[in-house]
mmCIF file of the C-alpha atoms, coordinates in Angstrom:
data_MODEL
# 
_entry.id   MODEL 
# 
loop_
_atom_site.group_PDB 
_atom_site.id 
_atom_site.type_symbol 
_atom_site.label_atom_id 
_atom_site.label_alt_id 
_atom_site.label_comp_id 
_atom_site.label_asym_id 
_atom_site.label_entity_id 
_atom_site.label_seq_id 
_atom_site.pdbx_PDB_ins_code 
_atom_site.Cartn_x 
_atom_site.Cartn_y 
_atom_site.Cartn_z 
_atom_site.occupancy 
_atom_site.B_iso_or_equiv 
_atom_site.pdbx_formal_charge 
_atom_site.auth_seq_id 
_atom_site.auth_comp_id 
_atom_site.auth_asym_id 
_atom_site.auth_atom_id 
_atom_site.pdbx_PDB_model_num 
ATOM 1   C CA . UNK A 1 1   ? 0.000   0.000  0.000   1.00 0.00 ? 1   UNK A CA 1 
ATOM 2   C CA . UNK A 1 2   ? 1.469   3.383  -0.992  1.00 0.00 ? 2   UNK A CA 1 
ATOM 3   C CA . UNK A 1 3   ? 1.854   6.362  1.338   1.00 0.00 ? 3   UNK A CA 1 
ATOM 4   C CA . UNK A 1 4   ? -1.096  8.191  -0.229  1.00 0.00 ? 4   UNK A CA 1 
ATOM 5   C CA . UNK A 1 5   ? -3.424  5.238  0.411   1.00 0.00 ? 5   UNK A CA 1 
ATOM 6   C CA . UNK A 1 6   ? -2.469  5.259  4.083   1.00 0.00 ? 6   UNK A CA 1 
ATOM 7   C CA . UNK A 1 7   ? -2.607  9.043  4.343   1.00 0.00 ? 7   UNK A CA 1 
ATOM 8   C CA . UNK A 1 8   ? -6.046  9.349  2.762   1.00 0.00 ? 8   UNK A CA 1 
ATOM 9   C CA . UNK A 1 9   ? -7.397  6.185  4.372   1.00 0.00 ? 9   UNK A CA 1 
ATOM 10  C CA . UNK A 1 10  ? -6.486  7.362  7.869   1.00 0.00 ? 10  UNK A CA 1 
ATOM 11  C CA . UNK A 1 11  ? -8.414  10.599 7.367   1.00 0.00 ? 11  UNK A CA 1 
ATOM 12  C CA . UNK A 1 12  ? -11.476 8.814  6.001   1.00 0.00 ? 12  UNK A CA 1 
ATOM 13  C CA . UNK A 1 13  ? -11.438 6.296  8.859   1.00 0.00 ? 13  UNK A CA 1 
ATOM 14  C CA . UNK A 1 14  ? -11.236 9.145  11.368  1.00 0.00 ? 14  UNK A CA 1 
ATOM 15  C CA . UNK A 1 15  ? -14.318 10.759 9.850   1.00 0.00 ? 15  UNK A CA 1 
ATOM 16  C CA . UNK A 1 16  ? -16.099 7.412  10.168  1.00 0.00 ? 16  UNK A CA 1 
ATOM 17  C CA . UNK A 1 17  ? -14.989 7.095  13.796  1.00 0.00 ? 17  UNK A CA 1 
ATOM 18  C CA . UNK A 1 18  ? -13.599 3.644  12.988  1.00 0.00 ? 18  UNK A CA 1 
ATOM 19  C CA . UNK A 1 19  ? -12.197 2.794  16.420  1.00 0.00 ? 19  UNK A CA 1 
ATOM 20  C CA . UNK A 1 20  ? -10.710 -0.506 15.171  1.00 0.00 ? 20  UNK A CA 1 
ATOM 21  C CA . UNK A 1 21  ? -8.225  1.521  13.116  1.00 0.00 ? 21  UNK A CA 1 
ATOM 22  C CA . UNK A 1 22  ? -6.619  3.065  16.205  1.00 0.00 ? 22  UNK A CA 1 
ATOM 23  C CA . UNK A 1 23  ? -4.537  -0.004 17.088  1.00 0.00 ? 23  UNK A CA 1 
ATOM 24  C CA . UNK A 1 24  ? -2.942  -0.480 13.637  1.00 0.00 ? 24  UNK A CA 1 
ATOM 25  C CA . UNK A 1 25  ? -2.340  3.256  13.317  1.00 0.00 ? 25  UNK A CA 1 
ATOM 26  C CA . UNK A 1 26  ? -0.601  3.411  16.693  1.00 0.00 ? 26  UNK A CA 1 
ATOM 27  C CA . UNK A 1 27  ? 1.564   0.444  15.707  1.00 0.00 ? 27  UNK A CA 1 
ATOM 28  C CA . UNK A 1 28  ? 2.554   2.223  12.502  1.00 0.00 ? 28  UNK A CA 1 
ATOM 29  C CA . UNK A 1 29  ? 3.387   5.428  14.370  1.00 0.00 ? 29  UNK A CA 1 
ATOM 30  C CA . UNK A 1 30  ? 5.376   3.527  16.992  1.00 0.00 ? 30  UNK A CA 1 
ATOM 31  C CA . UNK A 1 31  ? 7.952   2.491  14.368  1.00 0.00 ? 31  UNK A CA 1 
ATOM 32  C CA . UNK A 1 32  ? 10.844  4.957  14.106  1.00 0.00 ? 32  UNK A CA 1 
ATOM 33  C CA . UNK A 1 33  ? 10.231  7.541  11.370  1.00 0.00 ? 33  UNK A CA 1 
ATOM 34  C CA . UNK A 1 34  ? 7.445   5.494  9.756   1.00 0.00 ? 34  UNK A CA 1 
ATOM 35  C CA . UNK A 1 35  ? 4.734   7.985  10.673  1.00 0.00 ? 35  UNK A CA 1 
ATOM 36  C CA . UNK A 1 36  ? 6.781   10.835 9.251   1.00 0.00 ? 36  UNK A CA 1 
ATOM 37  C CA . UNK A 1 37  ? 7.399   8.859  6.076   1.00 0.00 ? 37  UNK A CA 1 
ATOM 38  C CA . UNK A 1 38  ? 3.672   8.325  5.515   1.00 0.00 ? 38  UNK A CA 1 
ATOM 39  C CA . UNK A 1 39  ? 2.177   11.561 6.858   1.00 0.00 ? 39  UNK A CA 1 
ATOM 40  C CA . UNK A 1 40  ? 4.957   14.135 6.526   1.00 0.00 ? 40  UNK A CA 1 
ATOM 41  C CA . UNK A 1 41  ? 4.142   17.380 8.303   1.00 0.00 ? 41  UNK A CA 1 
ATOM 42  C CA . UNK A 1 42  ? 0.525   16.257 8.595   1.00 0.00 ? 42  UNK A CA 1 
ATOM 43  C CA . UNK A 1 43  ? 1.876   14.258 11.546  1.00 0.00 ? 43  UNK A CA 1 
ATOM 44  C CA . UNK A 1 44  ? 1.995   17.501 13.519  1.00 0.00 ? 44  UNK A CA 1 
ATOM 45  C CA . UNK A 1 45  ? -1.016  19.191 11.952  1.00 0.00 ? 45  UNK A CA 1 
ATOM 46  C CA . UNK A 1 46  ? -3.860  16.677 11.658  1.00 0.00 ? 46  UNK A CA 1 
ATOM 47  C CA . UNK A 1 47  ? -2.683  13.565 13.506  1.00 0.00 ? 47  UNK A CA 1 
ATOM 48  C CA . UNK A 1 48  ? -3.611  14.649 17.079  1.00 0.00 ? 48  UNK A CA 1 
ATOM 49  C CA . UNK A 1 49  ? -7.238  15.278 16.065  1.00 0.00 ? 49  UNK A CA 1 
ATOM 50  C CA . UNK A 1 50  ? -7.270  12.199 13.835  1.00 0.00 ? 50  UNK A CA 1 
ATOM 51  C CA . UNK A 1 51  ? -6.146  9.936  16.686  1.00 0.00 ? 51  UNK A CA 1 
ATOM 52  C CA . UNK A 1 52  ? -8.688  11.472 19.049  1.00 0.00 ? 52  UNK A CA 1 
ATOM 53  C CA . UNK A 1 53  ? -11.471 10.815 16.532  1.00 0.00 ? 53  UNK A CA 1 
ATOM 54  C CA . UNK A 1 54  ? -10.652 7.086  16.658  1.00 0.00 ? 54  UNK A CA 1 
ATOM 55  C CA . UNK A 1 55  ? -10.993 6.790  20.449  1.00 0.00 ? 55  UNK A CA 1 
ATOM 56  C CA . UNK A 1 56  ? -14.649 5.776  20.711  1.00 0.00 ? 56  UNK A CA 1 
ATOM 57  C CA . UNK A 1 57  ? -13.606 2.552  22.463  1.00 0.00 ? 57  UNK A CA 1 
ATOM 58  C CA . UNK A 1 58  ? -11.313 4.378  24.879  1.00 0.00 ? 58  UNK A CA 1 
ATOM 59  C CA . UNK A 1 59  ? -7.872  5.933  24.786  1.00 0.00 ? 59  UNK A CA 1 
ATOM 60  C CA . UNK A 1 60  ? -5.765  3.121  26.282  1.00 0.00 ? 60  UNK A CA 1 
ATOM 61  C CA . UNK A 1 61  ? -3.777  2.769  23.052  1.00 0.00 ? 61  UNK A CA 1 
ATOM 62  C CA . UNK A 1 62  ? -2.830  6.444  23.151  1.00 0.00 ? 62  UNK A CA 1 
ATOM 63  C CA . UNK A 1 63  ? -1.750  6.071  26.745  1.00 0.00 ? 63  UNK A CA 1 
ATOM 64  C CA . UNK A 1 64  ? 0.338   3.004  25.899  1.00 0.00 ? 64  UNK A CA 1 
ATOM 65  C CA . UNK A 1 65  ? 2.044   4.829  23.029  1.00 0.00 ? 65  UNK A CA 1 
ATOM 66  C CA . UNK A 1 66  ? 2.949   7.807  25.213  1.00 0.00 ? 66  UNK A CA 1 
ATOM 67  C CA . UNK A 1 67  ? 4.299   5.540  27.956  1.00 0.00 ? 67  UNK A CA 1 
ATOM 68  C CA . UNK A 1 68  ? 6.401   3.347  25.628  1.00 0.00 ? 68  UNK A CA 1 
ATOM 69  C CA . UNK A 1 69  ? 10.031  4.526  25.922  1.00 0.00 ? 69  UNK A CA 1 
ATOM 70  C CA . UNK A 1 70  ? 10.976  2.522  22.820  1.00 0.00 ? 70  UNK A CA 1 
ATOM 71  C CA . UNK A 1 71  ? 8.374   4.138  20.567  1.00 0.00 ? 71  UNK A CA 1 
ATOM 72  C CA . UNK A 1 72  ? 9.215   6.878  18.082  1.00 0.00 ? 72  UNK A CA 1 
ATOM 73  C CA . UNK A 1 73  ? 9.690   10.150 19.989  1.00 0.00 ? 73  UNK A CA 1 
ATOM 74  C CA . UNK A 1 74  ? 7.485   12.175 17.672  1.00 0.00 ? 74  UNK A CA 1 
ATOM 75  C CA . UNK A 1 75  ? 4.697   9.598  17.896  1.00 0.00 ? 75  UNK A CA 1 
ATOM 76  C CA . UNK A 1 76  ? 4.737   9.705  21.696  1.00 0.00 ? 76  UNK A CA 1 
ATOM 77  C CA . UNK A 1 77  ? 4.294   13.466 21.632  1.00 0.00 ? 77  UNK A CA 1 
ATOM 78  C CA . UNK A 1 78  ? 1.574   13.356 18.980  1.00 0.00 ? 78  UNK A CA 1 
ATOM 79  C CA . UNK A 1 79  ? -0.380  10.798 21.034  1.00 0.00 ? 79  UNK A CA 1 
ATOM 80  C CA . UNK A 1 80  ? -0.088  13.045 24.088  1.00 0.00 ? 80  UNK A CA 1 
ATOM 81  C CA . UNK A 1 81  ? -1.297  16.077 22.141  1.00 0.00 ? 81  UNK A CA 1 
ATOM 82  C CA . UNK A 1 82  ? -4.272  14.006 20.922  1.00 0.00 ? 82  UNK A CA 1 
ATOM 83  C CA . UNK A 1 83  ? -5.699  14.127 24.437  1.00 0.00 ? 83  UNK A CA 1 
ATOM 84  C CA . UNK A 1 84  ? -6.567  17.796 23.966  1.00 0.00 ? 84  UNK A CA 1 
ATOM 85  C CA . UNK A 1 85  ? -8.991  17.337 21.032  1.00 0.00 ? 85  UNK A CA 1 
ATOM 86  C CA . UNK A 1 86  ? -10.209 14.172 22.762  1.00 0.00 ? 86  UNK A CA 1 
ATOM 87  C CA . UNK A 1 87  ? -11.318 16.170 25.814  1.00 0.00 ? 87  UNK A CA 1 
ATOM 88  C CA . UNK A 1 88  ? -12.571 19.044 23.644  1.00 0.00 ? 88  UNK A CA 1 
ATOM 89  C CA . UNK A 1 89  ? -14.884 16.610 21.856  1.00 0.00 ? 89  UNK A CA 1 
ATOM 90  C CA . UNK A 1 90  ? -15.903 14.680 24.971  1.00 0.00 ? 90  UNK A CA 1 
ATOM 91  C CA . UNK A 1 91  ? -15.661 16.619 28.215  1.00 0.00 ? 91  UNK A CA 1 
ATOM 92  C CA . UNK A 1 92  ? -16.626 13.509 30.199  1.00 0.00 ? 92  UNK A CA 1 
ATOM 93  C CA . UNK A 1 93  ? -13.072 12.241 29.701  1.00 0.00 ? 93  UNK A CA 1 
ATOM 94  C CA . UNK A 1 94  ? -11.511 15.296 31.320  1.00 0.00 ? 94  UNK A CA 1 
ATOM 95  C CA . UNK A 1 95  ? -11.175 13.923 34.859  1.00 0.00 ? 95  UNK A CA 1 
ATOM 96  C CA . UNK A 1 96  ? -9.500  10.658 33.833  1.00 0.00 ? 96  UNK A CA 1 
ATOM 97  C CA . UNK A 1 97  ? -7.129  12.462 31.465  1.00 0.00 ? 97  UNK A CA 1 
ATOM 98  C CA . UNK A 1 98  ? -6.348  14.981 34.208  1.00 0.00 ? 98  UNK A CA 1 
ATOM 99  C CA . UNK A 1 99  ? -5.521  12.218 36.709  1.00 0.00 ? 99  UNK A CA 1 
ATOM 100 C CA . UNK A 1 100 ? -3.297  10.393 34.215  1.00 0.00 ? 100 UNK A CA 1 
ATOM 101 C CA . UNK A 1 101 ? -1.385  13.559 33.302  1.00 0.00 ? 101 UNK A CA 1 
ATOM 102 C CA . UNK A 1 102 ? -0.785  14.218 36.996  1.00 0.00 ? 102 UNK A CA 1 
ATOM 103 C CA . UNK A 1 103 ? 0.835   10.783 37.326  1.00 0.00 ? 103 UNK A CA 1 
ATOM 104 C CA . UNK A 1 104 ? 2.736   11.196 34.056  1.00 0.00 ? 104 UNK A CA 1 
ATOM 105 C CA . UNK A 1 105 ? 4.974   13.874 35.544  1.00 0.00 ? 105 UNK A CA 1 
ATOM 106 C CA . UNK A 1 106 ? 6.282   11.161 37.849  1.00 0.00 ? 106 UNK A CA 1 
ATOM 107 C CA . UNK A 1 107 ? 6.240   8.116  35.560  1.00 0.00 ? 107 UNK A CA 1 
ATOM 108 C CA . UNK A 1 108 ? 7.168   9.371  32.077  1.00 0.00 ? 108 UNK A CA 1 
ATOM 109 C CA . UNK A 1 109 ? 10.470  7.967  30.835  1.00 0.00 ? 109 UNK A CA 1 
ATOM 110 C CA . UNK A 1 110 ? 12.145  10.093 28.180  1.00 0.00 ? 110 UNK A CA 1 
ATOM 111 C CA . UNK A 1 111 ? 15.468  11.781 27.669  1.00 0.00 ? 111 UNK A CA 1 
ATOM 112 C CA . UNK A 1 112 ? 15.991  15.477 28.359  1.00 0.00 ? 112 UNK A CA 1 
ATOM 113 C CA . UNK A 1 113 ? 14.842  17.559 25.443  1.00 0.00 ? 113 UNK A CA 1 
ATOM 114 C CA . UNK A 1 114 ? 12.539  14.873 24.059  1.00 0.00 ? 114 UNK A CA 1 
ATOM 115 C CA . UNK A 1 115 ? 9.510   16.161 22.171  1.00 0.00 ? 115 UNK A CA 1 
ATOM 116 C CA . UNK A 1 116 ? 7.122   14.404 24.542  1.00 0.00 ? 116 UNK A CA 1 
ATOM 117 C CA . UNK A 1 117 ? 8.076   16.721 27.453  1.00 0.00 ? 117 UNK A CA 1 
ATOM 118 C CA . UNK A 1 118 ? 7.091   19.764 25.431  1.00 0.00 ? 118 UNK A CA 1 
ATOM 119 C CA . UNK A 1 119 ? 3.815   18.076 24.501  1.00 0.00 ? 119 UNK A CA 1 
ATOM 120 C CA . UNK A 1 120 ? 3.122   17.348 28.161  1.00 0.00 ? 120 UNK A CA 1 
ATOM 121 C CA . UNK A 1 121 ? 3.502   21.039 29.001  1.00 0.00 ? 121 UNK A CA 1 
ATOM 122 C CA . UNK A 1 122 ? 1.312   22.023 26.043  1.00 0.00 ? 122 UNK A CA 1 
ATOM 123 C CA . UNK A 1 123 ? -1.400  19.575 27.100  1.00 0.00 ? 123 UNK A CA 1 
ATOM 124 C CA . UNK A 1 124 ? -1.462  21.084 30.592  1.00 0.00 ? 124 UNK A CA 1 
ATOM 125 C CA . UNK A 1 125 ? -1.785  24.580 29.153  1.00 0.00 ? 125 UNK A CA 1 
ATOM 126 C CA . UNK A 1 126 ? -4.321  23.689 26.444  1.00 0.00 ? 126 UNK A CA 1 
ATOM 127 C CA . UNK A 1 127 ? -6.532  21.815 28.907  1.00 0.00 ? 127 UNK A CA 1 
ATOM 128 C CA . UNK A 1 128 ? -6.154  24.643 31.447  1.00 0.00 ? 128 UNK A CA 1 
ATOM 129 C CA . UNK A 1 129 ? -5.103  22.286 34.254  1.00 0.00 ? 129 UNK A CA 1 
ATOM 130 C CA . UNK A 1 130 ? -4.118  24.975 36.727  1.00 0.00 ? 130 UNK A CA 1 
ATOM 131 C CA . UNK A 1 131 ? -2.986  22.558 39.429  1.00 0.00 ? 131 UNK A CA 1 
ATOM 132 C CA . UNK A 1 132 ? -0.445  20.998 37.045  1.00 0.00 ? 132 UNK A CA 1 
ATOM 133 C CA . UNK A 1 133 ? 0.959   24.279 35.701  1.00 0.00 ? 133 UNK A CA 1 
ATOM 134 C CA . UNK A 1 134 ? 3.675   24.481 38.411  1.00 0.00 ? 134 UNK A CA 1 
ATOM 135 C CA . UNK A 1 135 ? 4.891   21.001 37.495  1.00 0.00 ? 135 UNK A CA 1 
ATOM 136 C CA . UNK A 1 136 ? 4.925   21.979 33.832  1.00 0.00 ? 136 UNK A CA 1 
ATOM 137 C CA . UNK A 1 137 ? 7.001   25.073 34.627  1.00 0.00 ? 137 UNK A CA 1 
ATOM 138 C CA . UNK A 1 138 ? 9.390   22.872 36.575  1.00 0.00 ? 138 UNK A CA 1 
ATOM 139 C CA . UNK A 1 139 ? 10.100  20.983 33.337  1.00 0.00 ? 139 UNK A CA 1 
ATOM 140 C CA . UNK A 1 140 ? 11.582  24.196 31.965  1.00 0.00 ? 140 UNK A CA 1 
ATOM 141 C CA . UNK A 1 141 ? 13.614  24.794 35.122  1.00 0.00 ? 141 UNK A CA 1 
ATOM 142 C CA . UNK A 1 142 ? 15.030  21.263 34.934  1.00 0.00 ? 142 UNK A CA 1 
ATOM 143 C CA . UNK A 1 143 ? 15.766  21.712 31.203  1.00 0.00 ? 143 UNK A CA 1 
ATOM 144 C CA . UNK A 1 144 ? 13.600  18.745 30.316  1.00 0.00 ? 144 UNK A CA 1 
ATOM 145 C CA . UNK A 1 145 ? 12.175  20.970 27.561  1.00 0.00 ? 145 UNK A CA 1 
ATOM 146 C CA . UNK A 1 146 ? 14.536  22.453 24.986  1.00 0.00 ? 146 UNK A CA 1 
ATOM 147 C CA . UNK A 1 147 ? 13.801  26.162 25.313  1.00 0.00 ? 147 UNK A CA 1 
ATOM 148 C CA . UNK A 1 148 ? 15.418  26.899 21.975  1.00 0.00 ? 148 UNK A CA 1 
ATOM 149 C CA . UNK A 1 149 ? 12.422  25.077 20.557  1.00 0.00 ? 149 UNK A CA 1 
ATOM 150 C CA . UNK A 1 150 ? 9.682   25.934 23.066  1.00 0.00 ? 150 UNK A CA 1 
ATOM 151 C CA . UNK A 1 151 ? 10.279  28.637 25.652  1.00 0.00 ? 151 UNK A CA 1 
ATOM 152 C CA . UNK A 1 152 ? 8.561   29.049 28.996  1.00 0.00 ? 152 UNK A CA 1 
ATOM 153 C CA . UNK A 1 153 ? 7.046   32.373 27.917  1.00 0.00 ? 153 UNK A CA 1 
ATOM 154 C CA . UNK A 1 154 ? 5.292   30.523 25.064  1.00 0.00 ? 154 UNK A CA 1 
ATOM 155 C CA . UNK A 1 155 ? 3.821   28.123 27.612  1.00 0.00 ? 155 UNK A CA 1 
ATOM 156 C CA . UNK A 1 156 ? 2.650   31.044 29.775  1.00 0.00 ? 156 UNK A CA 1 
ATOM 157 C CA . UNK A 1 157 ? 1.119   32.749 26.738  1.00 0.00 ? 157 UNK A CA 1 
ATOM 158 C CA . UNK A 1 158 ? -0.853  29.605 25.878  1.00 0.00 ? 158 UNK A CA 1 
ATOM 159 C CA . UNK A 1 159 ? -2.119  29.384 29.461  1.00 0.00 ? 159 UNK A CA 1 
ATOM 160 C CA . UNK A 1 160 ? -3.394  32.968 29.216  1.00 0.00 ? 160 UNK A CA 1 
ATOM 161 C CA . UNK A 1 161 ? -4.991  32.406 25.814  1.00 0.00 ? 161 UNK A CA 1 
ATOM 162 C CA . UNK A 1 162 ? -6.848  29.315 27.006  1.00 0.00 ? 162 UNK A CA 1 
ATOM 163 C CA . UNK A 1 163 ? -8.415  31.398 29.791  1.00 0.00 ? 163 UNK A CA 1 
ATOM 164 C CA . UNK A 1 164 ? -9.571  34.094 27.368  1.00 0.00 ? 164 UNK A CA 1 
ATOM 165 C CA . UNK A 1 165 ? -12.947 33.107 25.840  1.00 0.00 ? 165 UNK A CA 1 
ATOM 166 C CA . UNK A 1 166 ? -12.269 35.298 22.805  1.00 0.00 ? 166 UNK A CA 1 
ATOM 167 C CA . UNK A 1 167 ? -8.866  33.739 22.111  1.00 0.00 ? 167 UNK A CA 1 
ATOM 168 C CA . UNK A 1 168 ? -9.390  30.153 23.208  1.00 0.00 ? 168 UNK A CA 1 
ATOM 169 C CA . UNK A 1 169 ? -10.580 28.596 19.957  1.00 0.00 ? 169 UNK A CA 1 
ATOM 170 C CA . UNK A 1 170 ? -8.040  30.491 17.876  1.00 0.00 ? 170 UNK A CA 1 
ATOM 171 C CA . UNK A 1 171 ? -5.269  29.314 20.195  1.00 0.00 ? 171 UNK A CA 1 
ATOM 172 C CA . UNK A 1 172 ? -6.361  25.689 19.826  1.00 0.00 ? 172 UNK A CA 1 
ATOM 173 C CA . UNK A 1 173 ? -6.461  26.120 16.066  1.00 0.00 ? 173 UNK A CA 1 
ATOM 174 C CA . UNK A 1 174 ? -2.967  27.630 16.070  1.00 0.00 ? 174 UNK A CA 1 
ATOM 175 C CA . UNK A 1 175 ? -1.708  24.619 18.011  1.00 0.00 ? 175 UNK A CA 1 
ATOM 176 C CA . UNK A 1 176 ? -3.580  22.164 15.698  1.00 0.00 ? 176 UNK A CA 1 
ATOM 177 C CA . UNK A 1 177 ? -5.517  20.866 18.709  1.00 0.00 ? 177 UNK A CA 1 
ATOM 178 C CA . UNK A 1 178 ? -9.138  21.306 17.665  1.00 0.00 ? 178 UNK A CA 1 
ATOM 179 C CA . UNK A 1 179 ? -11.286 18.175 17.271  1.00 0.00 ? 179 UNK A CA 1 
ATOM 180 C CA . UNK A 1 180 ? -11.253 16.465 13.870  1.00 0.00 ? 180 UNK A CA 1 
ATOM 181 C CA . UNK A 1 181 ? -13.162 18.596 11.371  1.00 0.00 ? 181 UNK A CA 1 
ATOM 182 C CA . UNK A 1 182 ? -13.767 15.902 8.759   1.00 0.00 ? 182 UNK A CA 1 
ATOM 183 C CA . UNK A 1 183 ? -11.635 14.297 6.065   1.00 0.00 ? 183 UNK A CA 1 
ATOM 184 C CA . UNK A 1 184 ? -12.423 16.856 3.365   1.00 0.00 ? 184 UNK A CA 1 
ATOM 185 C CA . UNK A 1 185 ? -11.730 19.818 5.654   1.00 0.00 ? 185 UNK A CA 1 
ATOM 186 C CA . UNK A 1 186 ? -8.464  18.367 6.926   1.00 0.00 ? 186 UNK A CA 1 
ATOM 187 C CA . UNK A 1 187 ? -7.243  17.456 3.442   1.00 0.00 ? 187 UNK A CA 1 
ATOM 188 C CA . UNK A 1 188 ? -8.071  20.916 2.098   1.00 0.00 ? 188 UNK A CA 1 
ATOM 189 C CA . UNK A 1 189 ? -5.470  22.269 4.497   1.00 0.00 ? 189 UNK A CA 1 
ATOM 190 C CA . UNK A 1 190 ? -2.830  20.342 2.572   1.00 0.00 ? 190 UNK A CA 1 
ATOM 191 C CA . UNK A 1 191 ? -4.139  21.003 -0.940  1.00 0.00 ? 191 UNK A CA 1 
ATOM 192 C CA . UNK A 1 192 ? -4.475  24.767 -0.573  1.00 0.00 ? 192 UNK A CA 1 
ATOM 193 C CA . UNK A 1 193 ? -7.489  26.775 0.539   1.00 0.00 ? 193 UNK A CA 1 
ATOM 194 C CA . UNK A 1 194 ? -10.562 25.346 -1.169  1.00 0.00 ? 194 UNK A CA 1 
ATOM 195 C CA . UNK A 1 195 ? -8.263  23.674 -3.659  1.00 0.00 ? 195 UNK A CA 1 
ATOM 196 C CA . UNK A 1 196 ? -6.970  27.115 -4.702  1.00 0.00 ? 196 UNK A CA 1 
ATOM 197 C CA . UNK A 1 197 ? -4.793  29.761 -3.179  1.00 0.00 ? 197 UNK A CA 1 
ATOM 198 C CA . UNK A 1 198 ? -1.538  28.112 -4.205  1.00 0.00 ? 198 UNK A CA 1 
ATOM 199 C CA . UNK A 1 199 ? 0.485   28.471 -7.334  1.00 0.00 ? 199 UNK A CA 1 
ATOM 200 C CA . UNK A 1 200 ? 0.307   25.380 -9.595  1.00 0.00 ? 200 UNK A CA 1 
ATOM 201 C CA . UNK A 1 201 ? 3.484   23.393 -9.662  1.00 0.00 ? 201 UNK A CA 1 
ATOM 202 C CA . UNK A 1 202 ? 4.712   24.419 -6.227  1.00 0.00 ? 202 UNK A CA 1 
ATOM 203 C CA . UNK A 1 203 ? 4.934   21.752 -3.500  1.00 0.00 ? 203 UNK A CA 1 
ATOM 204 C CA . UNK A 1 204 ? 1.943   22.066 -1.191  1.00 0.00 ? 204 UNK A CA 1 
ATOM 205 C CA . UNK A 1 205 ? 1.694   21.344 2.557   1.00 0.00 ? 205 UNK A CA 1 
ATOM 206 C CA . UNK A 1 206 ? 1.232   17.604 2.828   1.00 0.00 ? 206 UNK A CA 1 
ATOM 207 C CA . UNK A 1 207 ? 3.449   16.937 -0.146  1.00 0.00 ? 207 UNK A CA 1 
ATOM 208 C CA . UNK A 1 208 ? 1.535   16.850 -3.430  1.00 0.00 ? 208 UNK A CA 1 
ATOM 209 C CA . UNK A 1 209 ? 1.746   19.256 -6.346  1.00 0.00 ? 209 UNK A CA 1 
ATOM 210 C CA . UNK A 1 210 ? -1.590  20.617 -7.480  1.00 0.00 ? 210 UNK A CA 1 
ATOM 211 C CA . UNK A 1 211 ? -0.789  20.042 -11.141 1.00 0.00 ? 211 UNK A CA 1 
ATOM 212 C CA . UNK A 1 212 ? 0.098   16.418 -10.421 1.00 0.00 ? 212 UNK A CA 1 
ATOM 213 C CA . UNK A 1 213 ? -2.600  15.443 -7.958  1.00 0.00 ? 213 UNK A CA 1 
ATOM 214 C CA . UNK A 1 214 ? -4.531  13.436 -10.547 1.00 0.00 ? 214 UNK A CA 1 
ATOM 215 C CA . UNK A 1 215 ? -1.375  11.513 -11.347 1.00 0.00 ? 215 UNK A CA 1 
ATOM 216 C CA . UNK A 1 216 ? 1.329   9.999  -9.165  1.00 0.00 ? 216 UNK A CA 1 
ATOM 217 C CA . UNK A 1 217 ? 1.397   10.641 -5.452  1.00 0.00 ? 217 UNK A CA 1 
ATOM 218 C CA . UNK A 1 218 ? 4.465   12.268 -3.954  1.00 0.00 ? 218 UNK A CA 1 
ATOM 219 C CA . UNK A 1 219 ? 5.499   11.303 -0.434  1.00 0.00 ? 219 UNK A CA 1 
ATOM 220 C CA . UNK A 1 220 ? 4.171   13.923 2.019   1.00 0.00 ? 220 UNK A CA 1 
ATOM 221 C CA . UNK A 1 221 ? 6.512   16.835 2.585   1.00 0.00 ? 221 UNK A CA 1 
ATOM 222 C CA . UNK A 1 222 ? 8.923   16.453 5.498   1.00 0.00 ? 222 UNK A CA 1 
ATOM 223 C CA . UNK A 1 223 ? 10.509  19.555 6.968   1.00 0.00 ? 223 UNK A CA 1 
ATOM 224 C CA . UNK A 1 224 ? 14.247  18.679 7.114   1.00 0.00 ? 224 UNK A CA 1 
ATOM 225 C CA . UNK A 1 225 ? 14.767  20.592 10.381  1.00 0.00 ? 225 UNK A CA 1 
ATOM 226 C CA . UNK A 1 226 ? 11.538  19.635 12.158  1.00 0.00 ? 226 UNK A CA 1 
ATOM 227 C CA . UNK A 1 227 ? 13.436  17.564 14.737  1.00 0.00 ? 227 UNK A CA 1 
ATOM 228 C CA . UNK A 1 228 ? 16.063  20.185 15.551  1.00 0.00 ? 228 UNK A CA 1 
ATOM 229 C CA . UNK A 1 229 ? 15.915  21.041 19.213  1.00 0.00 ? 229 UNK A CA 1 
ATOM 230 C CA . UNK A 1 230 ? 13.669  18.177 20.224  1.00 0.00 ? 230 UNK A CA 1 
ATOM 231 C CA . UNK A 1 231 ? 14.878  14.871 18.791  1.00 0.00 ? 231 UNK A CA 1 
ATOM 232 C CA . UNK A 1 232 ? 18.511  15.610 18.102  1.00 0.00 ? 232 UNK A CA 1 
ATOM 233 C CA . UNK A 1 233 ? 20.962  13.337 20.011  1.00 0.00 ? 233 UNK A CA 1 
# 
């Protein structure tokens, strides 16, 4: 199966709420660099909401992926970020997610500077978990988060935005943490606004060229420096 089949299929399954797809997708993401190979920068942009949309049967698989120290670092962070759209879509999950995040500060196993630490801080801010904010700030003090990539003032700004009713939704959208909008809407973000708004022939977000979309699929675009400051040795 080619990358485009997997890319498109994952979005369609998310719109269907096909919970059985969550396990295979998490296994794919767990493999080093495989998720990036298939989804490119969509891994950061649509994957958190996509994973959340597949959690009708529970979010144990997301929890297992985050807690697996041998899993791909990016995938662990993406799974952690997925808890935000999960709670946004189903507020009844908030208390159990909150309790698990509280324990995660003590149990998470990851190297200093790993992407998953930044995602933990972002989840605390985006979910407005005030009691966990001091522990999140401590991650910066202990240099668990690479501040060249994500600074403490950015965390504090997100906390403030999430408490501002007029800024809250825009902040979630900026962080790509809104619930899944639907396959067509998500894919439009990678093809150009309403299929337009981009010059033909130029590589588009998500990796295809508009003048070639009816032909061969190109592997989704991968930013060559996307790991700098979070996954570098």
